[in-house]
CSV table of C-alpha atoms in Angstrom, one decimal:
chain,number,residue,atom,x,y,z
A,1,UNK,CA,72.9,-4.6,-86.8
A,2,UNK,CA,76.6,-4.6,-87.8
A,3,UNK,CA,77.6,-5.8,-91.2
A,4,UNK,CA,80.0,-8.2,-89.5
A,5,UNK,CA,77.3,-9.7,-87.3
A,6,UNK,CA,77.6,-13.5,-86.8
A,7,UNK,CA,74.2,-13.7,-85.2
A,8,UNK,CA,75.8,-15.0,-81.9
A,9,UNK,CA,74.2,-12.6,-79.4
A,10,UNK,CA,75.9,-14.2,-76.4
A,11,UNK,CA,79.4,-13.0,-77.6
A,12,UNK,CA,78.3,-9.6,-78.9
A,13,UNK,CA,79.2,-6.4,-77.1
A,14,UNK,CA,76.9,-4.2,-79.3
A,15,UNK,CA,73.3,-3.3,-78.6
A,16,UNK,CA,70.9,-3.7,-81.4
A,17,UNK,CA,67.2,-4.2,-82.1
A,18,UNK,CA,67.8,-7.8,-83.0
A,19,UNK,CA,69.7,-8.8,-79.9
A,20,UNK,CA,68.1,-11.7,-78.1
A,21,UNK,CA,67.2,-11.4,-74.4
A,22,UNK,CA,68.5,-14.3,-72.2
A,23,UNK,CA,66.7,-15.2,-69.1
A,24,UNK,CA,69.4,-17.5,-67.9
A,25,UNK,CA,70.4,-17.0,-64.2
A,26,UNK,CA,74.0,-17.1,-63.1
A,27,UNK,CA,75.3,-19.7,-60.7
A,28,UNK,CA,76.6,-18.8,-57.3
A,29,UNK,CA,80.2,-17.7,-57.9
A,30,UNK,CA,81.4,-20.6,-55.8
A,31,UNK,CA,79.5,-23.1,-57.9
A,32,UNK,CA,80.3,-25.3,-60.9
A,33,UNK,CA,77.8,-27.5,-62.7
A,34,UNK,CA,78.8,-29.2,-66.0
A,35,UNK,CA,75.6,-31.0,-67.1
A,36,UNK,CA,71.9,-30.5,-66.2
A,37,UNK,CA,69.2,-33.0,-66.9
A,38,UNK,CA,65.5,-32.3,-66.2
A,39,UNK,CA,63.1,-35.2,-65.5
A,40,UNK,CA,59.6,-34.3,-66.7
A,41,UNK,CA,56.1,-35.6,-67.3
A,42,UNK,CA,52.9,-34.3,-68.6
A,43,UNK,CA,51.0,-35.6,-65.5
A,44,UNK,CA,51.6,-36.4,-61.8
A,45,UNK,CA,52.0,-39.7,-60.1
A,46,UNK,CA,54.0,-41.4,-62.8
A,47,UNK,CA,57.3,-41.6,-60.9
A,48,UNK,CA,59.5,-38.6,-61.8
A,49,UNK,CA,61.1,-38.5,-58.4
A,50,UNK,CA,61.8,-42.2,-58.5
A,51,UNK,CA,63.5,-41.9,-62.0
A,52,UNK,CA,65.4,-38.8,-60.9
A,53,UNK,CA,66.7,-40.6,-57.8
A,54,UNK,CA,67.7,-43.7,-59.8
A,55,UNK,CA,69.5,-41.7,-62.4
A,56,UNK,CA,71.3,-39.7,-59.7
A,57,UNK,CA,72.4,-42.9,-57.9
A,58,UNK,CA,73.6,-44.4,-61.1
A,59,UNK,CA,75.7,-41.2,-61.9
A,60,UNK,CA,77.2,-41.3,-58.4
A,61,UNK,CA,78.0,-45.0,-58.7
A,62,UNK,CA,79.8,-44.3,-61.9
A,63,UNK,CA,82.2,-41.9,-60.2
A,64,UNK,CA,80.5,-38.6,-61.1
A,65,UNK,CA,79.9,-35.9,-58.5
A,66,UNK,CA,76.2,-35.7,-58.6
A,67,UNK,CA,73.4,-33.3,-57.4
A,68,UNK,CA,69.6,-33.4,-57.3
A,69,UNK,CA,67.7,-30.1,-57.4
A,70,UNK,CA,64.1,-30.8,-56.2
A,71,UNK,CA,62.0,-28.3,-58.3
A,72,UNK,CA,58.7,-29.9,-57.2
A,73,UNK,CA,58.2,-27.2,-54.5
A,74,UNK,CA,54.6,-28.2,-53.5
A,75,UNK,CA,55.2,-31.9,-53.6
A,76,UNK,CA,58.9,-32.6,-52.6
A,77,UNK,CA,59.8,-36.2,-52.2
A,78,UNK,CA,63.5,-36.4,-53.0
A,79,UNK,CA,64.7,-36.0,-49.3
A,80,UNK,CA,62.5,-38.9,-48.2
A,81,UNK,CA,63.8,-41.2,-51.0
A,82,UNK,CA,67.4,-40.5,-49.8
A,83,UNK,CA,66.6,-40.6,-46.1
A,84,UNK,CA,67.7,-37.0,-45.6
A,85,UNK,CA,66.1,-35.1,-42.7
A,86,UNK,CA,68.6,-32.5,-41.5
A,87,UNK,CA,67.9,-28.8,-42.3
A,88,UNK,CA,69.9,-26.9,-44.9
A,89,UNK,CA,72.6,-24.6,-43.5
A,90,UNK,CA,74.3,-21.7,-45.1
A,91,UNK,CA,76.9,-19.0,-44.7
A,92,UNK,CA,77.6,-15.6,-46.3
A,93,UNK,CA,78.5,-17.3,-49.5
A,94,UNK,CA,75.3,-19.2,-50.0
A,95,UNK,CA,73.2,-22.2,-49.0
A,96,UNK,CA,75.0,-25.5,-48.6
A,97,UNK,CA,73.2,-28.5,-50.0
A,98,UNK,CA,72.5,-31.6,-47.9
A,99,UNK,CA,74.5,-34.8,-48.6
A,100,UNK,CA,73.1,-38.2,-49.1
A,101,UNK,CA,74.8,-41.3,-47.6
A,102,UNK,CA,76.8,-41.8,-50.7
A,103,UNK,CA,77.6,-38.1,-51.2
A,104,UNK,CA,74.9,-36.9,-53.6
A,105,UNK,CA,74.2,-33.2,-53.2
A,106,UNK,CA,70.5,-32.5,-52.5
A,107,UNK,CA,68.5,-29.3,-52.3
A,108,UNK,CA,64.8,-29.4,-51.6
A,109,UNK,CA,62.2,-27.0,-50.0
A,110,UNK,CA,61.4,-29.8,-47.5
A,111,UNK,CA,64.9,-29.3,-46.0
A,112,UNK,CA,64.0,-25.7,-45.3
A,113,UNK,CA,60.6,-26.1,-43.7
A,114,UNK,CA,60.3,-26.3,-39.9
A,115,UNK,CA,58.3,-29.5,-40.2
A,116,UNK,CA,58.5,-31.9,-43.2
A,117,UNK,CA,54.7,-32.2,-43.3
A,118,UNK,CA,54.1,-28.4,-43.5
A,119,UNK,CA,52.3,-27.6,-46.7
A,120,UNK,CA,53.8,-25.1,-49.1
A,121,UNK,CA,50.9,-22.8,-49.9
A,122,UNK,CA,52.6,-20.3,-52.2
A,123,UNK,CA,51.5,-18.6,-55.4
A,124,UNK,CA,53.2,-19.4,-58.7
A,125,UNK,CA,55.7,-16.5,-58.8
A,126,UNK,CA,57.0,-17.3,-55.4
A,127,UNK,CA,57.4,-20.9,-56.2
A,128,UNK,CA,59.2,-20.1,-59.5
A,129,UNK,CA,61.5,-17.6,-57.6
A,130,UNK,CA,62.4,-20.3,-55.1
A,131,UNK,CA,63.5,-22.7,-57.9
A,132,UNK,CA,65.7,-19.9,-59.3
A,133,UNK,CA,67.3,-19.5,-55.8
A,134,UNK,CA,68.0,-23.2,-55.7
A,135,UNK,CA,70.2,-22.6,-58.7
A,136,UNK,CA,71.7,-19.2,-57.9
A,137,UNK,CA,72.0,-19.2,-54.1
A,138,UNK,CA,73.2,-22.7,-53.4
A,139,UNK,CA,76.9,-23.6,-53.5
A,140,UNK,CA,77.0,-26.5,-56.0
A,141,UNK,CA,80.6,-27.5,-55.7
A,142,UNK,CA,82.2,-29.2,-58.7
A,143,UNK,CA,79.0,-31.0,-59.9
A,144,UNK,CA,79.4,-33.2,-62.9
A,145,UNK,CA,75.7,-34.1,-63.3
A,146,UNK,CA,72.7,-32.3,-61.9
A,147,UNK,CA,69.3,-33.9,-62.1
A,148,UNK,CA,66.2,-31.7,-61.7
A,149,UNK,CA,63.1,-33.3,-60.4
A,150,UNK,CA,60.3,-31.3,-62.1
A,151,UNK,CA,56.7,-30.8,-61.1
A,152,UNK,CA,54.1,-32.3,-63.5
A,153,UNK,CA,52.8,-30.4,-66.5
A,154,UNK,CA,54.0,-27.4,-68.5
A,155,UNK,CA,53.3,-24.5,-66.1
A,156,UNK,CA,55.2,-21.9,-64.2
A,157,UNK,CA,58.0,-24.0,-62.8
A,158,UNK,CA,58.9,-26.0,-65.9
A,159,UNK,CA,59.0,-22.8,-67.9
A,160,UNK,CA,61.1,-21.1,-65.2
A,161,UNK,CA,63.6,-24.0,-65.2
A,162,UNK,CA,63.9,-24.1,-68.9
A,163,UNK,CA,64.4,-20.4,-69.2
A,164,UNK,CA,66.6,-19.8,-66.2
A,165,UNK,CA,68.8,-22.9,-66.0
A,166,UNK,CA,70.9,-24.2,-68.9
A,167,UNK,CA,69.3,-27.6,-69.3
A,168,UNK,CA,71.2,-29.9,-71.5
A,169,UNK,CA,68.5,-32.5,-72.0
A,170,UNK,CA,65.3,-33.9,-70.6
A,171,UNK,CA,64.0,-37.4,-69.7
A,172,UNK,CA,60.3,-38.0,-70.0
A,173,UNK,CA,58.6,-40.3,-67.5
A,174,UNK,CA,55.2,-41.9,-68.2
A,175,UNK,CA,53.0,-44.9,-67.4
A,176,UNK,CA,51.6,-47.7,-69.6
A,177,UNK,CA,48.1,-46.3,-70.4
A,178,UNK,CA,46.4,-45.3,-73.6
A,179,UNK,CA,46.7,-41.6,-72.9
A,180,UNK,CA,50.5,-41.9,-72.8
A,181,UNK,CA,50.9,-40.6,-76.4
A,182,UNK,CA,49.1,-37.3,-75.6
A,183,UNK,CA,51.1,-36.9,-72.3
A,184,UNK,CA,54.4,-37.6,-74.0
A,185,UNK,CA,53.5,-35.3,-76.9
A,186,UNK,CA,52.9,-32.3,-74.5
A,187,UNK,CA,56.4,-32.9,-73.0
A,188,UNK,CA,58.1,-33.3,-76.4
A,189,UNK,CA,56.4,-30.1,-77.8
A,190,UNK,CA,57.5,-28.1,-74.8
A,191,UNK,CA,61.1,-29.4,-75.2
A,192,UNK,CA,61.0,-28.4,-78.8
A,193,UNK,CA,59.7,-24.9,-78.0
A,194,UNK,CA,62.6,-24.5,-75.5
A,195,UNK,CA,65.1,-26.1,-77.9
A,196,UNK,CA,66.1,-28.8,-75.5
A,197,UNK,CA,66.8,-32.3,-76.7
A,198,UNK,CA,64.8,-35.3,-75.4
A,199,UNK,CA,67.4,-37.9,-74.2
A,200,UNK,CA,65.0,-40.7,-73.5
A,201,UNK,CA,61.7,-41.9,-72.2
A,202,UNK,CA,61.0,-44.1,-69.1
A,203,UNK,CA,57.8,-46.1,-68.7
A,204,UNK,CA,57.3,-46.6,-65.0
A,205,UNK,CA,55.0,-49.4,-63.6
A,206,UNK,CA,55.5,-51.0,-67.0
A,207,UNK,CA,54.8,-54.6,-65.8
A,208,UNK,CA,54.9,-57.0,-62.9
A,209,UNK,CA,57.2,-59.9,-63.0
A,210,UNK,CA,56.1,-62.9,-61.0
A,211,UNK,CA,58.8,-63.9,-58.5
A,212,UNK,CA,58.0,-67.6,-59.0
A,213,UNK,CA,57.6,-68.2,-62.7
A,214,UNK,CA,59.2,-64.9,-63.9
A,215,UNK,CA,56.3,-64.3,-66.3
A,216,UNK,CA,55.6,-60.6,-67.0
A,217,UNK,CA,52.0,-59.4,-66.3
A,218,UNK,CA,50.9,-56.1,-67.8
A,219,UNK,CA,48.6,-54.9,-65.1
A,220,UNK,CA,47.8,-51.5,-66.7
A,221,UNK,CA,47.5,-53.0,-70.2
A,222,UNK,CA,50.0,-53.6,-73.0
A,223,UNK,CA,52.7,-51.0,-73.3
A,224,UNK,CA,52.4,-48.3,-76.0
A,225,UNK,CA,55.8,-46.8,-75.2
A,226,UNK,CA,57.5,-48.1,-78.4
A,227,UNK,CA,54.9,-46.5,-80.6
A,228,UNK,CA,55.1,-43.2,-78.8
A,229,UNK,CA,58.9,-43.2,-78.9
A,230,UNK,CA,58.9,-44.0,-82.6
A,231,UNK,CA,56.3,-41.2,-83.3
A,232,UNK,CA,58.5,-38.6,-81.6
A,233,UNK,CA,61.9,-39.9,-82.7
A,234,UNK,CA,63.0,-40.9,-79.2
A,235,UNK,CA,65.6,-43.6,-79.4
A,236,UNK,CA,66.3,-44.4,-75.7
A,237,UNK,CA,63.5,-46.4,-74.0
A,238,UNK,CA,63.6,-47.8,-70.5
A,239,UNK,CA,60.9,-49.7,-68.6
A,240,UNK,CA,60.7,-50.0,-64.8
A,241,UNK,CA,58.5,-52.8,-63.4
A,242,UNK,CA,56.2,-52.7,-60.4
A,243,UNK,CA,58.7,-53.7,-57.8
A,244,UNK,CA,58.0,-54.1,-54.1
A,245,UNK,CA,61.6,-53.7,-53.1
A,246,UNK,CA,62.1,-50.6,-55.1
A,247,UNK,CA,58.9,-49.0,-53.6
A,248,UNK,CA,60.1,-50.0,-50.1
A,249,UNK,CA,63.5,-48.4,-50.7
A,250,UNK,CA,61.9,-45.1,-51.5
A,251,UNK,CA,59.7,-45.3,-48.4
A,252,UNK,CA,62.6,-46.2,-46.1
A,253,UNK,CA,65.0,-43.6,-47.6
A,254,UNK,CA,67.4,-46.3,-48.9
A,255,UNK,CA,67.1,-45.7,-52.7
A,256,UNK,CA,70.9,-45.7,-52.9
A,257,UNK,CA,70.8,-49.4,-52.2
A,258,UNK,CA,68.6,-50.3,-55.2
A,259,UNK,CA,69.5,-53.2,-57.4
A,260,UNK,CA,68.3,-53.2,-61.0
A,261,UNK,CA,69.5,-52.6,-64.6
A,262,UNK,CA,66.4,-51.0,-65.9
A,263,UNK,CA,68.0,-47.6,-66.6
A,264,UNK,CA,71.5,-48.6,-67.5
A,265,UNK,CA,71.1,-47.8,-71.2
A,266,UNK,CA,69.6,-44.4,-70.6
A,267,UNK,CA,72.1,-43.6,-67.9
A,268,UNK,CA,75.0,-44.4,-70.2
A,269,UNK,CA,73.5,-42.1,-72.8
A,270,UNK,CA,73.2,-39.3,-70.3
A,271,UNK,CA,76.6,-39.8,-68.8
A,272,UNK,CA,78.2,-40.1,-72.3
A,273,UNK,CA,79.6,-43.5,-71.7
């Protein structure tokens, strides 16, 4: 190690025993992505794809060129939420992402399969390699904000994303049940291991609001989200209710038409507004 070493291995031309190894993958040369946000959870079925979609729509509505990278290879649902069915095309420069009705760039394995209902029966290394290719081989043109819809847990794909893609922050999604603290802690600890800041936490299916009397009913029990957020030092909290119109919008591919201010505070934090 040189006596003048500043310990910044990224800008160092010398080779030494203490130099760190970076696993970051380079973007396609025709691509530009300014900010990357990963949406994660310790378990499945809590609404990561919904939150990813809502944050992407909010970003696009605020005038940012937005993209969604669907890293949930075996359970892709982003195309359905946006009503995208056409297949991905490409040229000698790379793959061209699909466009939603409002112009959001979308890449998902479902847009590569012959049939949308074909199962993806691949082993872990192939799935992880596919996620890398969605970063390196797709032409992400002038993207301000990219949101990555992650698979549940802390396995191969989340590790691949955090090591291969320069993620600027994560959003944790959970549900209002007693085991929420353990699930959140797993996600928080992985973020700490990868040195990625937690930007906020979203509690999906938090409550049901009666359309007549407007009273809130906590169907899954009283929320524990504030306690979990305080324990892990997470300042931005958002709650999404059980909402029939929102569920229908996902099923019909019209998520871009949603109305609701549940994520406005978190979205402003992510967008830096």
